[in-house]
Amino acid sequence: MTTAIQTQVLQQVAQIFDQHVPFHNLLGLDIKHYDINGVEVVIKMKPELIGNIHQNILHGGVTATLLDVVGGLTVFAGLVASKENWTIEELQQRLTTLSTIDMRVDFLRPGRGEVFTGTGSVIRAGNRVSVCRMELHNEQGVHIAFGTGTYMVG
Amino acid sequence: MTTAIQTQVLQQVAQIFDQHVPFHNLLGLDIKHYDINGVEVVIKMKPELIGNIHQNILHGGVTATLLDVVGGLTVFAGLVASKENWTIEELQQRLTTLSTIDMRVDFLRPGRGEVFTGTGSVIRAGNRVSVCRMELHNEQGVHIAFGTGTYMVG
Amino acid sequence: MTTAIQTQVLQQVAQIFDQHVPFHNLLGLDIKHYDINGVEVVIKMKPELIGNIHQNILHGGVTATLLDVVGGLTVFAGLVASKENWTIEELQQRLTTLSTIDMRVDFLRPGRGEVFTGTGSVIRAGNRVSVCRMELHNEQGVHIAFGTGTYMVG
Amino acid sequence: MTTAIQTQVLQQVAQIFDQHVPFHNLLGLDIKHYDINGVEVVIKMKPELIGNIHQNILHGGVTATLLDVVGGLTVFAGLVASKENWTIEELQQRLTTLSTIDMRVDFLRPGRGEVFTGTGSVIRAGNRVSVCRMELHNEQGVHIAFGTGTYMVG
């Protein structure tokens, strides 16, 4: 069961990441879905995101950005899910601490496609450091990239 | 000594990466310097690149993008430097192969500053796979991030 | 279907890695299973492999070794599986090229247990460079570590 | 200046890692030097450490082990150096927390040689999480491998 506070905080976070992060707006990054079980972050191909004009493929930096955002949101959802009696203040405090320590990106295939969707899963849920694996697929289910990220969560 | 063909190809590559990659233009990425000894890639802070509006810091995705570009250009310069009798066609062919296999980014400090400069050095120069270490500093010399990238070069 | 040559080469490789690699013998590393679909590498806890005498846990270097071996064998199986008409000579040649370019290890939980089993799956199958994800579990199914490795295969 | 407590704790740690870690004894790992400025860890080639009998090269798992040990000792020295008024109890407590979160190893060249020396430098010194870069050279100064590790220090 998800508590009202958990739901409320995750909705606020989704709204911030979706609308109030300037770089996300520049890329057109869209938080499609976010709850205690995880996140779905989507980016639509547009000419400005191209890295190779001959092949019309997504720039690797866009891939890295999307995976990093997925990882941060995924580990934060895991933290929120880890206990039921959070106060709003505690979670807002944790949000200010949330940051990427390191990330590995594996570029598996060229970033061809119209819509790119990133998802993730927590593989180590700590009270201070969490680790997440992330994936990026295009609209045809082609697996474009993998990520592994270590995040500070407290 | 650098041959005329080496110089010419690197200048062409610098021009492409500086002016003809849409995502580089979106970010305002600037190839300040590029020759057989390495590259200097610069990005100026602007509101659209911010990842955290409360702290006015560069989005980690911008950092990752800059490090990835530095790595690719650095290993390509290393490849060009590895022999003197390249033809232009050979090097153009190699450029189409150039791609990132994987990259690790270590986010050392928050991306505060006005001008961010990325540099790199080849740590494994192969005929097919090269590895590079990259660094990002701000205008005060603060070390913001480290990168390690494995690139296909042939 | 698996051809006779594929089967024969993988059996030879399993035998070499199981019995004729001195460091594998030192650790007691055991290739439990190896075919075209993947590998299962097992190591039994013994006092010499301990990294922390107060907690009796496996040294992280043993974990890294096991994951690296799993990754190499997994990508080689993937290469063998990629076409049916290999000659023995071609595959033996490829085996001499097989080497790790880089590897990331995520240490998720302390290495407690009696028997540690490593498995992997190819996430990028190239003709020259392949990427693999690896996992290490103990005999109770506890997930001890994750790995991601980039390998030269040709 | 180094305080007596800093010196004493680092000497104790060096002695533990040099003599009382079973896996270090199995490999013949030797803590050559350890003080507040860093560590030098040495391993001598011996037949049991070989990974490839045709080429007589060090197993990649030995390389990974050595780099991981270097990273842990380096970040711990950095922590000890970060303030002068530690008590012995505080530092012993910190030592029990010391653990590797994740590590990347770049295998640059085959591990040929007689004596392998690992050194490192802290690139992010945190109160809870530190990041270190490590290097492995043989007795001729050939650069065999690079490492990057993220460690829990508190």
Coordinates of C-alpha atoms in Angstrom, one line a residue:
Chain A
M1 CA 0.0 0.0 0.0
T2 CA 1.2 3.5 -0.7
T3 CA 0.6 6.2 1.8
A4 CA -0.8 9.6 1.0
I5 CA 2.5 11.3 1.8
Q6 CA 4.4 8.9 -0.5
T7 CA 2.0 9.5 -3.3
Q8 CA 2.0 13.3 -2.8
V9 CA 5.8 13.6 -2.7
L10 CA 6.3 11.4 -5.8
Q11 CA 3.8 13.5 -7.7
Q12 CA 5.5 16.7 -6.7
V13 CA 8.9 15.3 -7.8
A14 CA 7.4 14.1 -11.1
Q15 CA 6.1 17.6 -11.7
I16 CA 9.4 19.3 -10.9
F17 CA 11.4 16.9 -13.1
D18 CA 8.8 17.2 -15.9
Q19 CA 8.3 20.9 -15.9
H20 CA 10.7 22.9 -13.8
V21 CA 14.2 21.6 -14.8
P22 CA 15.4 23.9 -17.6
F23 CA 17.6 21.2 -19.3
H24 CA 14.7 18.8 -19.3
N25 CA 12.5 21.4 -21.0
L26 CA 15.3 22.0 -23.6
L27 CA 15.3 18.3 -24.5
G28 CA 11.6 17.8 -24.3
L29 CA 12.0 15.2 -21.6
D30 CA 8.7 13.9 -20.4
I31 CA 8.0 12.0 -17.1
K32 CA 5.3 9.7 -18.4
H33 CA 4.7 7.8 -15.3
Y34 CA 6.1 7.9 -11.7
D35 CA 5.0 6.0 -8.7
I36 CA 6.5 3.8 -5.9
N37 CA 7.2 1.0 -8.4
G38 CA 9.3 3.1 -10.8
V39 CA 9.4 5.6 -13.6
E40 CA 9.0 5.9 -17.3
V41 CA 10.8 8.8 -18.9
V42 CA 10.2 9.5 -22.5
I43 CA 11.9 11.7 -25.1
K44 CA 10.7 12.3 -28.7
M45 CA 13.2 12.6 -31.5
K46 CA 13.5 16.1 -32.8
P47 CA 16.2 17.6 -35.1
E48 CA 18.0 19.4 -32.3
L49 CA 18.8 16.1 -30.5
I50 CA 20.6 14.6 -33.4
G51 CA 24.3 13.7 -33.0
N52 CA 25.1 12.4 -36.4
I53 CA 23.4 14.2 -39.3
H54 CA 24.3 11.6 -41.9
Q55 CA 22.5 8.9 -39.9
N56 CA 19.9 10.8 -38.0
I57 CA 20.7 9.2 -34.7
L58 CA 20.2 10.5 -31.2
H59 CA 23.3 12.1 -29.6
G60 CA 24.9 9.9 -27.0
G61 CA 24.6 12.8 -24.5
V62 CA 20.8 12.7 -24.8
T63 CA 20.9 9.0 -24.0
A64 CA 23.2 9.6 -21.0
T65 CA 20.9 12.4 -19.8
L66 CA 17.8 10.3 -20.0
L67 CA 19.4 7.3 -18.2
D68 CA 20.7 9.5 -15.5
V69 CA 17.3 11.0 -14.9
V70 CA 15.7 7.6 -14.8
G71 CA 18.3 6.4 -12.3
G72 CA 17.8 9.3 -9.9
L73 CA 14.0 9.0 -10.0
T74 CA 14.1 5.2 -9.6
V75 CA 16.3 5.2 -6.6
F76 CA 14.3 8.0 -5.0
A77 CA 11.1 6.0 -5.5
G78 CA 12.9 3.1 -3.9
L79 CA 13.8 5.3 -0.9
V80 CA 10.2 6.6 -0.6
A81 CA 9.0 3.0 -0.7
S82 CA 11.4 1.8 1.9
K83 CA 9.3 2.9 4.8
E84 CA 5.7 4.2 5.3
N85 CA 6.1 6.8 8.0
W86 CA 8.1 9.4 6.2
T87 CA 7.2 13.0 6.8
I88 CA 7.0 15.4 3.9
E89 CA 9.9 17.4 5.4
E90 CA 12.1 14.3 5.6
L91 CA 11.5 13.4 2.0
Q92 CA 12.0 16.9 0.8
Q93 CA 15.3 16.9 2.7
R94 CA 16.3 13.6 1.0
L95 CA 15.4 15.1 -2.4
T96 CA 17.9 17.9 -1.9
T97 CA 20.6 15.3 -1.2
L98 CA 19.8 13.2 -4.3
S99 CA 22.7 13.3 -6.6
T100 CA 24.6 11.0 -9.0
I101 CA 28.0 9.8 -7.7
D102 CA 28.9 7.9 -10.8
M103 CA 27.3 6.3 -13.9
R104 CA 28.3 3.9 -16.6
V105 CA 26.5 4.0 -19.9
D106 CA 26.7 1.1 -22.4
F107 CA 25.8 2.3 -25.9
L108 CA 24.5 -0.9 -27.4
R109 CA 23.0 0.2 -30.7
P110 CA 22.6 3.5 -32.7
G111 CA 19.9 5.7 -31.3
R112 CA 17.5 5.4 -34.2
G113 CA 13.8 5.9 -33.6
E114 CA 11.0 8.4 -32.9
V115 CA 10.3 7.8 -29.2
F116 CA 12.8 6.7 -26.6
T117 CA 11.7 5.3 -23.3
G118 CA 13.8 4.9 -20.3
T119 CA 13.1 2.6 -17.3
G120 CA 15.1 1.4 -14.4
S121 CA 15.3 -0.9 -11.4
V122 CA 17.1 -0.5 -8.0
I123 CA 19.7 -3.2 -7.5
R124 CA 21.0 -1.9 -4.2
A125 CA 18.8 0.1 -1.9
G126 CA 20.8 1.8 0.8
N127 CA 19.8 4.5 3.3
R128 CA 22.7 6.6 1.9
V129 CA 23.8 5.1 -1.3
S130 CA 21.7 3.3 -3.9
V131 CA 22.6 1.6 -7.2
C132 CA 20.3 1.4 -10.2
R133 CA 20.3 -0.2 -13.6
M134 CA 18.6 1.7 -16.4
E135 CA 17.5 0.8 -19.9
L136 CA 16.6 2.8 -23.0
H137 CA 14.4 1.4 -25.8
N138 CA 12.9 3.0 -28.9
E139 CA 9.3 2.7 -29.9
Q140 CA 9.9 -0.6 -31.7
G141 CA 11.4 -2.2 -28.5
V142 CA 15.0 -2.0 -29.8
H143 CA 17.4 -1.8 -26.9
I144 CA 19.5 1.3 -27.4
A145 CA 21.5 1.6 -24.2
F146 CA 22.1 0.3 -20.7
G147 CA 23.1 2.3 -17.7
T148 CA 24.4 1.6 -14.2
G149 CA 24.3 4.4 -11.7
T150 CA 25.4 5.0 -8.1
Y151 CA 23.4 7.7 -6.3
M152 CA 23.6 9.5 -3.0
V153 CA 20.2 9.3 -1.4
G154 CA 20.8 10.6 2.1
Chain B
M1 CA 55.7 16.7 -37.2
T2 CA 52.1 16.9 -38.4
T3 CA 51.4 16.2 -42.0
A4 CA 49.1 18.4 -44.1
I5 CA 46.5 15.6 -44.4
Q6 CA 46.5 15.1 -40.6
T7 CA 46.0 18.9 -40.1
Q8 CA 43.3 19.1 -42.7
V9 CA 41.3 16.2 -41.4
L10 CA 41.4 17.4 -37.8
Q11 CA 40.3 20.9 -38.9
Q12 CA 37.4 19.4 -40.8
V13 CA 36.4 17.3 -37.8
A14 CA 36.6 20.3 -35.5
Q15 CA 34.4 22.3 -37.8
I16 CA 31.8 19.5 -38.1
F17 CA 31.7 19.0 -34.3
D18 CA 31.7 22.7 -33.7
Q19 CA 29.0 23.8 -36.2
H20 CA 27.2 20.9 -37.8
V21 CA 26.1 18.6 -35.0
P22 CA 22.6 19.8 -34.0
F23 CA 22.8 18.8 -30.4
H24 CA 26.2 20.6 -30.0
N25 CA 24.5 23.7 -31.3
L26 CA 21.6 23.3 -28.9
L27 CA 24.0 23.2 -26.0
G28 CA 26.3 25.9 -27.3
L29 CA 29.3 23.5 -27.3
D30 CA 32.4 25.0 -28.7
I31 CA 35.5 23.2 -30.0
K32 CA 38.1 25.7 -28.7
H33 CA 41.1 23.9 -29.9
Y34 CA 41.8 20.7 -31.7
D35 CA 45.1 19.3 -33.0
I36 CA 47.1 16.1 -32.9
N37 CA 47.8 16.6 -29.3
G38 CA 44.3 16.8 -28.1
V39 CA 41.2 18.9 -27.7
E40 CA 39.6 21.6 -25.6
V41 CA 35.9 21.7 -25.6
V42 CA 34.1 24.5 -23.9
I43 CA 30.5 25.2 -22.9
K44 CA 29.2 28.4 -21.3
M45 CA 26.6 28.3 -18.6
K46 CA 23.2 29.4 -19.8
P47 CA 19.8 29.1 -18.1
E48 CA 18.7 26.2 -20.3
L49 CA 21.5 24.0 -19.2
I50 CA 20.6 24.1 -15.5
G51 CA 19.6 20.9 -13.8
N52 CA 18.8 22.3 -10.3
I53 CA 17.1 25.6 -10.2
H54 CA 17.6 26.1 -6.5
Q55 CA 21.4 25.8 -6.8
N56 CA 22.0 26.9 -10.4
I57 CA 24.2 24.0 -11.3
L58 CA 24.8 22.4 -14.7
H59 CA 22.7 19.3 -15.4
G60 CA 24.7 16.1 -15.2
G61 CA 23.6 15.3 -18.7
V62 CA 25.5 18.3 -20.0
T63 CA 28.6 17.1 -18.2
A64 CA 28.2 13.6 -19.6
T65 CA 27.7 15.0 -23.1
L66 CA 30.8 17.2 -22.9
L67 CA 33.0 14.4 -21.6
D68 CA 31.8 12.0 -24.3
V69 CA 32.6 14.5 -27.0
V70 CA 36.0 15.2 -25.5
G71 CA 36.7 11.4 -25.4
G72 CA 35.7 10.8 -29.0
L73 CA 37.7 13.7 -30.4
T74 CA 40.7 12.8 -28.2
V75 CA 40.9 9.2 -29.4
F76 CA 40.4 10.3 -33.0
A77 CA 43.3 12.7 -32.7
G78 CA 45.3 9.8 -31.3
L79 CA 44.4 7.6 -34.2
V80 CA 45.3 10.3 -36.7
A81 CA 48.6 10.8 -34.9
S82 CA 49.4 7.1 -34.9
K83 CA 50.8 7.1 -38.5
E84 CA 51.8 9.8 -41.0
N85 CA 50.7 8.2 -44.3
W86 CA 47.0 8.2 -43.9
T87 CA 44.9 9.1 -46.9
I88 CA 42.0 11.5 -46.5
E89 CA 39.6 8.7 -47.5
E90 CA 41.0 6.4 -44.9
L91 CA 40.5 8.9 -42.1
Q92 CA 37.0 9.9 -43.3
Q93 CA 36.2 6.2 -43.2
R94 CA 37.5 5.9 -39.7
L95 CA 35.5 8.9 -38.6
T96 CA 32.3 7.2 -39.7
T97 CA 33.2 4.2 -37.5
L98 CA 34.0 6.4 -34.4
S99 CA 31.5 5.6 -31.7
T100 CA 31.3 5.3 -27.9
I101 CA 31.1 1.7 -26.7
D102 CA 30.8 2.6 -23.0
M103 CA 31.6 5.5 -20.7
R104 CA 31.9 6.1 -17.0
V105 CA 31.3 9.5 -15.5
D106 CA 32.4 10.4 -12.0
F107 CA 30.5 13.5 -10.7
L108 CA 33.0 14.9 -8.3
R109 CA 31.6 18.3 -7.4
P110 CA 28.4 20.3 -8.2
G111 CA 28.6 22.0 -11.7
R112 CA 28.9 25.5 -10.5
G113 CA 30.6 28.1 -12.8
E114 CA 30.4 30.2 -15.9
V115 CA 32.6 28.4 -18.4
F116 CA 33.2 24.6 -18.4
T117 CA 36.3 23.2 -20.2
G118 CA 36.8 19.5 -21.0
T119 CA 40.1 17.9 -21.9
G120 CA 41.2 14.3 -22.3
S121 CA 44.1 12.0 -22.8
V122 CA 44.3 8.6 -24.5
I123 CA 45.2 5.8 -22.1
R124 CA 45.0 2.9 -24.6
A125 CA 45.5 3.6 -28.3
G126 CA 44.3 0.7 -30.4
N127 CA 43.7 0.2 -34.0
R128 CA 40.1 -0.7 -33.3
V129 CA 39.4 0.2 -29.7
S130 CA 40.8 3.1 -27.8
V131 CA 40.3 4.2 -24.2
C132 CA 40.4 7.8 -23.0
R133 CA 40.2 9.6 -19.6
M134 CA 38.5 13.0 -19.6
E135 CA 38.2 15.9 -17.2
L136 CA 35.8 18.8 -16.7
H137 CA 36.9 22.0 -14.9
N138 CA 35.2 25.3 -14.5
E139 CA 36.8 28.7 -15.1
Q140 CA 38.3 28.7 -11.6
G141 CA 40.0 25.4 -12.1
V142 CA 37.5 23.5 -9.9
H143 CA 37.5 19.9 -10.9
I144 CA 33.8 19.1 -11.6
A145 CA 33.9 15.6 -13.2
F146 CA 36.0 12.8 -14.5
G147 CA 35.2 10.4 -17.3
T148 CA 36.5 7.2 -18.7
G149 CA 35.4 6.1 -22.2
T150 CA 35.9 3.1 -24.5
Y151 CA 35.6 4.0 -28.2
M152 CA 35.4 2.1 -31.4
V153 CA 38.0 3.7 -33.8
G154 CA 38.1 1.3 -36.7
Chain C
M1 CA 20.6 -26.4 -33.3
T2 CA 24.2 -26.6 -32.2
T3 CA 26.8 -27.9 -34.7
A4 CA 29.4 -30.5 -33.7
I5 CA 32.2 -28.0 -34.1
Q6 CA 30.4 -25.5 -31.8
T7 CA 29.9 -28.1 -29.2
Q8 CA 33.5 -29.4 -29.4
V9 CA 35.1 -26.0 -29.1
L10 CA 33.0 -24.9 -26.2
Q11 CA 33.8 -28.2 -24.4
Q12 CA 37.5 -27.6 -25.0
V13 CA 37.3 -24.0 -23.7
A14 CA 35.4 -25.2 -20.6
Q15 CA 38.1 -27.7 -19.9
I16 CA 40.9 -25.2 -20.3
F17 CA 39.2 -22.6 -18.1
D18 CA 38.3 -25.3 -15.5
Q19 CA 41.6 -27.1 -15.3
H20 CA 44.4 -25.3 -17.1
V21 CA 44.3 -21.7 -15.9
P22 CA 46.6 -21.6 -12.9
F23 CA 44.8 -18.8 -11.1
H24 CA 41.4 -20.6 -11.5
N25 CA 43.0 -23.6 -9.9
L26 CA 44.3 -21.4 -7.0
L27 CA 40.8 -20.1 -6.3
G28 CA 39.1 -23.4 -6.9
L29 CA 37.0 -22.0 -9.7
D30 CA 34.7 -24.5 -11.3
I31 CA 33.1 -24.3 -14.8
K32 CA 29.9 -26.1 -13.8
H33 CA 28.1 -25.8 -17.2
Y34 CA 29.0 -24.2 -20.5
D35 CA 27.2 -24.4 -23.8
I36 CA 25.9 -22.1 -26.5
N37 CA 23.4 -20.5 -24.2
G38 CA 25.7 -19.5 -21.5
V39 CA 27.9 -20.5 -18.6
E40 CA 27.6 -21.2 -14.9
V41 CA 30.8 -20.7 -12.9
V42 CA 31.0 -21.7 -9.3
I43 CA 33.4 -21.1 -6.5
K44 CA 33.2 -22.6 -3.0
M45 CA 34.0 -20.6 0.0
K46 CA 37.3 -21.6 1.6
P47 CA 39.4 -19.8 4.2
E48 CA 42.0 -18.5 1.7
L49 CA 39.3 -16.5 -0.2
I50 CA 38.3 -14.5 2.8
G51 CA 38.7 -10.7 2.6
N52 CA 37.5 -9.8 6.0
I53 CA 38.3 -12.2 8.9
H54 CA 35.9 -10.6 11.3
Q55 CA 33.0 -11.1 9.1
N56 CA 34.1 -14.2 7.1
I57 CA 33.2 -12.7 3.7
L58 CA 34.5 -13.3 0.3
H59 CA 37.3 -10.9 -0.9
G60 CA 36.0 -8.5 -3.5
G61 CA 38.8 -9.5 -5.8
V62 CA 37.4 -13.1 -5.9
T63 CA 34.0 -11.6 -6.9
A64 CA 35.7 -9.5 -9.6
T65 CA 37.6 -12.5 -10.9
L66 CA 34.5 -14.7 -11.1
L67 CA 32.5 -12.0 -12.9
D68 CA 35.3 -11.4 -15.4
V69 CA 35.6 -15.1 -16.2
V70 CA 31.8 -15.4 -16.6
G71 CA 31.8 -12.4 -18.9
G72 CA 34.5 -13.7 -21.1
L73 CA 33.0 -17.1 -21.4
T74 CA 29.5 -15.7 -22.1
V75 CA 30.6 -13.4 -24.9
F76 CA 32.6 -16.2 -26.4
A77 CA 29.6 -18.5 -26.4
G78 CA 27.6 -15.8 -28.0
L79 CA 30.3 -15.4 -30.7
V80 CA 30.3 -19.2 -31.3
A81 CA 26.5 -19.1 -31.5
S82 CA 26.5 -16.2 -34.0
K83 CA 27.1 -18.5 -37.0
E84 CA 27.0 -22.2 -37.7
N85 CA 29.8 -22.6 -40.2
W86 CA 32.8 -21.8 -38.1
T87 CA 35.9 -23.9 -38.6
I88 CA 37.8 -25.0 -35.5
E89 CA 40.8 -22.9 -36.6
E90 CA 38.7 -19.8 -36.8
L91 CA 37.3 -20.3 -33.3
Q92 CA 40.7 -21.1 -31.8
Q93 CA 42.0 -17.9 -33.4
R94 CA 39.1 -16.0 -31.9
L95 CA 39.9 -17.5 -28.5
T96 CA 43.4 -16.1 -28.5
T97 CA 42.0 -12.6 -29.2
L98 CA 39.4 -12.9 -26.4
S99 CA 40.3 -10.3 -23.7
T100 CA 38.6 -7.9 -21.3
I101 CA 38.7 -4.2 -22.4
D102 CA 37.0 -2.9 -19.3
M103 CA 34.7 -4.1 -16.5
R104 CA 32.5 -2.5 -13.9
V105 CA 31.7 -4.4 -10.7
D106 CA 28.8 -3.3 -8.4
F107 CA 29.3 -4.8 -5.0
L108 CA 25.7 -5.0 -3.8
R109 CA 25.9 -7.1 -0.6
P110 CA 28.7 -8.6 1.5
G111 CA 29.9 -11.9 0.1
R112 CA 28.5 -14.3 2.7
G113 CA 27.8 -17.9 1.8
E114 CA 29.2 -21.3 1.0
V115 CA 28.8 -21.5 -2.8
F116 CA 28.9 -18.6 -5.2
T117 CA 27.5 -18.9 -8.7
G118 CA 28.1 -16.5 -11.5
T119 CA 26.0 -16.3 -14.7
G120 CA 25.8 -13.7 -17.5
S121 CA 24.0 -12.6 -20.6
V122 CA 25.3 -10.8 -23.7
I123 CA 23.8 -7.4 -24.2
R124 CA 25.7 -6.4 -27.3
A125 CA 27.1 -9.1 -29.6
G126 CA 29.6 -7.6 -32.0
N127 CA 32.0 -9.2 -34.4
R128 CA 34.9 -7.5 -32.7
V129 CA 33.5 -6.0 -29.4
S130 CA 30.8 -7.6 -27.2
V131 CA 29.3 -6.4 -23.9
C132 CA 28.0 -8.7 -21.2
R133 CA 26.2 -8.3 -17.9
M134 CA 27.1 -10.7 -15.2
E135 CA 25.6 -11.6 -11.8
L136 CA 26.9 -13.4 -8.7
H137 CA 24.5 -15.1 -6.2
N138 CA 25.2 -17.3 -3.2
E139 CA 23.6 -20.7 -2.5
Q140 CA 20.6 -19.0 -0.9
G141 CA 19.9 -16.9 -4.0
V142 CA 21.2 -13.7 -2.4
H143 CA 22.4 -11.3 -5.1
I144 CA 26.0 -10.4 -4.1
A145 CA 27.3 -8.5 -7.1
F146 CA 26.6 -7.3 -10.6
G147 CA 29.1 -6.8 -13.4
T148 CA 29.2 -5.2 -16.8
G149 CA 32.1 -6.0 -19.1
T150 CA 33.3 -5.0 -22.5
Y151 CA 35.3 -7.7 -24.3
M152 CA 37.4 -7.9 -27.5
V153 CA 36.2 -10.9 -29.4
G154 CA 37.9 -10.6 -32.8
Chain D
M1 CA 52.0 17.3 10.0
T2 CA 50.8 13.8 10.8
T3 CA 49.5 13.1 14.3
A4 CA 50.6 10.1 16.4
I5 CA 47.1 8.6 16.2
Q6 CA 47.0 9.0 12.4
T7 CA 50.4 7.3 12.1
Q8 CA 49.5 4.5 14.5
V9 CA 46.2 3.7 12.8
L10 CA 47.6 3.6 9.3
Q11 CA 50.4 1.3 10.5
Q12 CA 47.9 -1.0 12.0
V13 CA 45.8 -1.0 8.8
A14 CA 48.9 -1.7 6.7
Q15 CA 49.8 -4.6 9.0
I16 CA 46.3 -6.1 8.8
F17 CA 46.1 -5.8 5.0
D18 CA 49.7 -7.1 4.6
Q19 CA 49.5 -10.0 6.9
H20 CA 46.0 -10.8 8.2
V21 CA 43.8 -10.9 5.1
P22 CA 43.8 -14.5 3.9
F23 CA 43.2 -13.7 0.2
H24 CA 46.1 -11.2 0.3
N25 CA 48.4 -13.9 1.7
L26 CA 47.2 -16.4 -1.0
L27 CA 48.2 -13.9 -3.7
G28 CA 51.4 -12.7 -2.0
L29 CA 50.1 -9.1 -1.9
D30 CA 52.5 -6.8 -0.2
I31 CA 51.8 -3.4 1.3
K32 CA 55.1 -1.8 0.5
H33 CA 54.4 1.6 1.8
Y34 CA 51.4 3.3 3.5
D35 CA 51.1 6.7 5.0
I36 CA 48.8 9.7 4.9
N37 CA 49.9 10.5 1.3
G38 CA 49.0 7.2 -0.2
V39 CA 49.9 3.6 -0.6
E40 CA 52.1 1.3 -2.7
V41 CA 50.9 -2.2 -3.1
V42 CA 53.1 -4.8 -4.8
I43 CA 52.6 -8.2 -6.1
K44 CA 55.3 -10.5 -7.5
M45 CA 54.5 -12.7 -10.5
K46 CA 54.3 -16.4 -9.6
P47 CA 53.0 -19.3 -11.6
E48 CA 49.7 -19.5 -9.6
L49 CA 48.7 -16.0 -10.7
I50 CA 48.9 -16.7 -14.4
G51 CA 45.7 -16.3 -16.4
N52 CA 47.0 -17.3 -19.8
I53 CA 49.5 -20.2 -19.9
H54 CA 50.5 -19.5 -23.5
Q55 CA 51.4 -15.9 -22.8
N56 CA 52.4 -16.1 -19.1
I57 CA 50.4 -13.1 -18.2
L58 CA 48.8 -12.1 -14.9
H59 CA 45.1 -13.0 -14.6
G60 CA 42.8 -10.0 -14.9
G61 CA 41.3 -11.0 -11.5
V62 CA 44.6 -10.4 -9.8
T63 CA 44.8 -6.9 -11.5
A64 CA 41.3 -6.1 -10.3
T65 CA 42.1 -7.3 -6.7
L66 CA 45.2 -5.2 -6.5
L67 CA 43.5 -2.1 -7.8
D68 CA 40.6 -2.6 -5.4
V69 CA 42.9 -2.9 -2.4
V70 CA 44.9 0.2 -3.5
G71 CA 41.6 2.1 -3.8
G72 CA 40.4 1.2 -0.4
L73 CA 43.6 2.0 1.3
T74 CA 44.0 5.3 -0.6
V75 CA 40.6 6.6 0.3
F76 CA 41.1 5.5 3.9
A77 CA 44.4 7.4 4.1
G78 CA 42.5 10.4 2.7
L79 CA 39.9 10.1 5.4
V80 CA 42.5 9.9 8.1
A81 CA 44.3 12.9 6.6
S82 CA 41.0 15.0 6.5
K83 CA 41.2 16.0 10.2
E84 CA 43.8 15.8 12.9
N85 CA 41.7 15.2 16.0
W86 CA 40.4 11.7 15.2
T87 CA 40.3 9.3 18.1
I88 CA 41.5 5.7 17.6
E89 CA 38.0 4.4 18.2
E90 CA 36.5 6.7 15.5
L91 CA 39.0 5.5 13.0
Q92 CA 38.6 1.9 13.9
Q93 CA 34.8 2.4 13.5
R94 CA 35.4 4.0 10.0
L95 CA 37.6 1.0 9.0
T96 CA 34.8 -1.4 9.7
T97 CA 32.6 0.6 7.3
L98 CA 35.1 0.8 4.5
S99 CA 33.8 -1.1 1.5
T100 CA 33.8 -0.9 -2.2
I101 CA 30.5 0.3 -3.8
D102 CA 31.6 -0.1 -7.4
M103 CA 34.8 -0.2 -9.4
R104 CA 35.7 0.1 -13.1
V105 CA 38.9 -1.5 -14.3
D106 CA 40.4 -0.6 -17.7
F107 CA 42.8 -3.3 -18.9
L108 CA 45.2 -1.4 -21.0
R109 CA 48.0 -3.9 -21.8
P110 CA 48.7 -7.6 -21.1
G111 CA 49.9 -8.2 -17.6
R112 CA 53.5 -9.1 -18.4
G113 CA 56.2 -8.6 -15.9
E114 CA 57.8 -9.7 -12.7
V115 CA 56.7 -7.1 -10.2
F116 CA 53.4 -5.2 -10.3
T117 CA 52.9 -2.0 -8.3
G118 CA 49.6 -0.3 -7.7
T119 CA 49.2 3.3 -6.6
G120 CA 46.2 5.6 -6.4
S121 CA 44.9 9.1 -5.8
V122 CA 41.7 10.3 -4.2
I123 CA 39.6 12.3 -6.7
R124 CA 36.6 12.9 -4.4
A125 CA 37.0 12.9 -0.7
G126 CA 33.7 12.7 1.1
N127 CA 32.8 12.1 4.6
R128 CA 30.7 9.1 3.6
V129 CA 31.6 8.3 -0.1
S130 CA 35.0 8.8 -1.7
V131 CA 36.2 8.1 -5.2
C132 CA 39.7 7.0 -6.2
R133 CA 41.7 6.5 -9.4
M134 CA 44.2 3.7 -9.3
E135 CA 47.0 2.5 -11.6
L136 CA 49.0 -0.6 -12.1
H137 CA 52.5 -0.7 -13.6
N138 CA 55.1 -3.4 -14.0
E139 CA 58.7 -3.1 -13.0
Q140 CA 59.6 -1.5 -16.3
G141 CA 57.0 1.2 -15.9
V142 CA 54.6 -0.3 -18.4
H143 CA 51.1 0.9 -17.6
I144 CA 49.0 -2.3 -17.3
A145 CA 45.7 -1.1 -16.0
F146 CA 43.7 1.8 -14.7
G147 CA 40.9 1.6 -12.1
T148 CA 38.2 4.0 -10.8
G149 CA 36.5 3.0 -7.6
T150 CA 33.7 4.4 -5.4
Y151 CA 34.1 3.6 -1.7
M152 CA 31.9 3.9 1.4
V153 CA 34.0 5.5 4.1
G154 CA 31.5 6.3 6.8

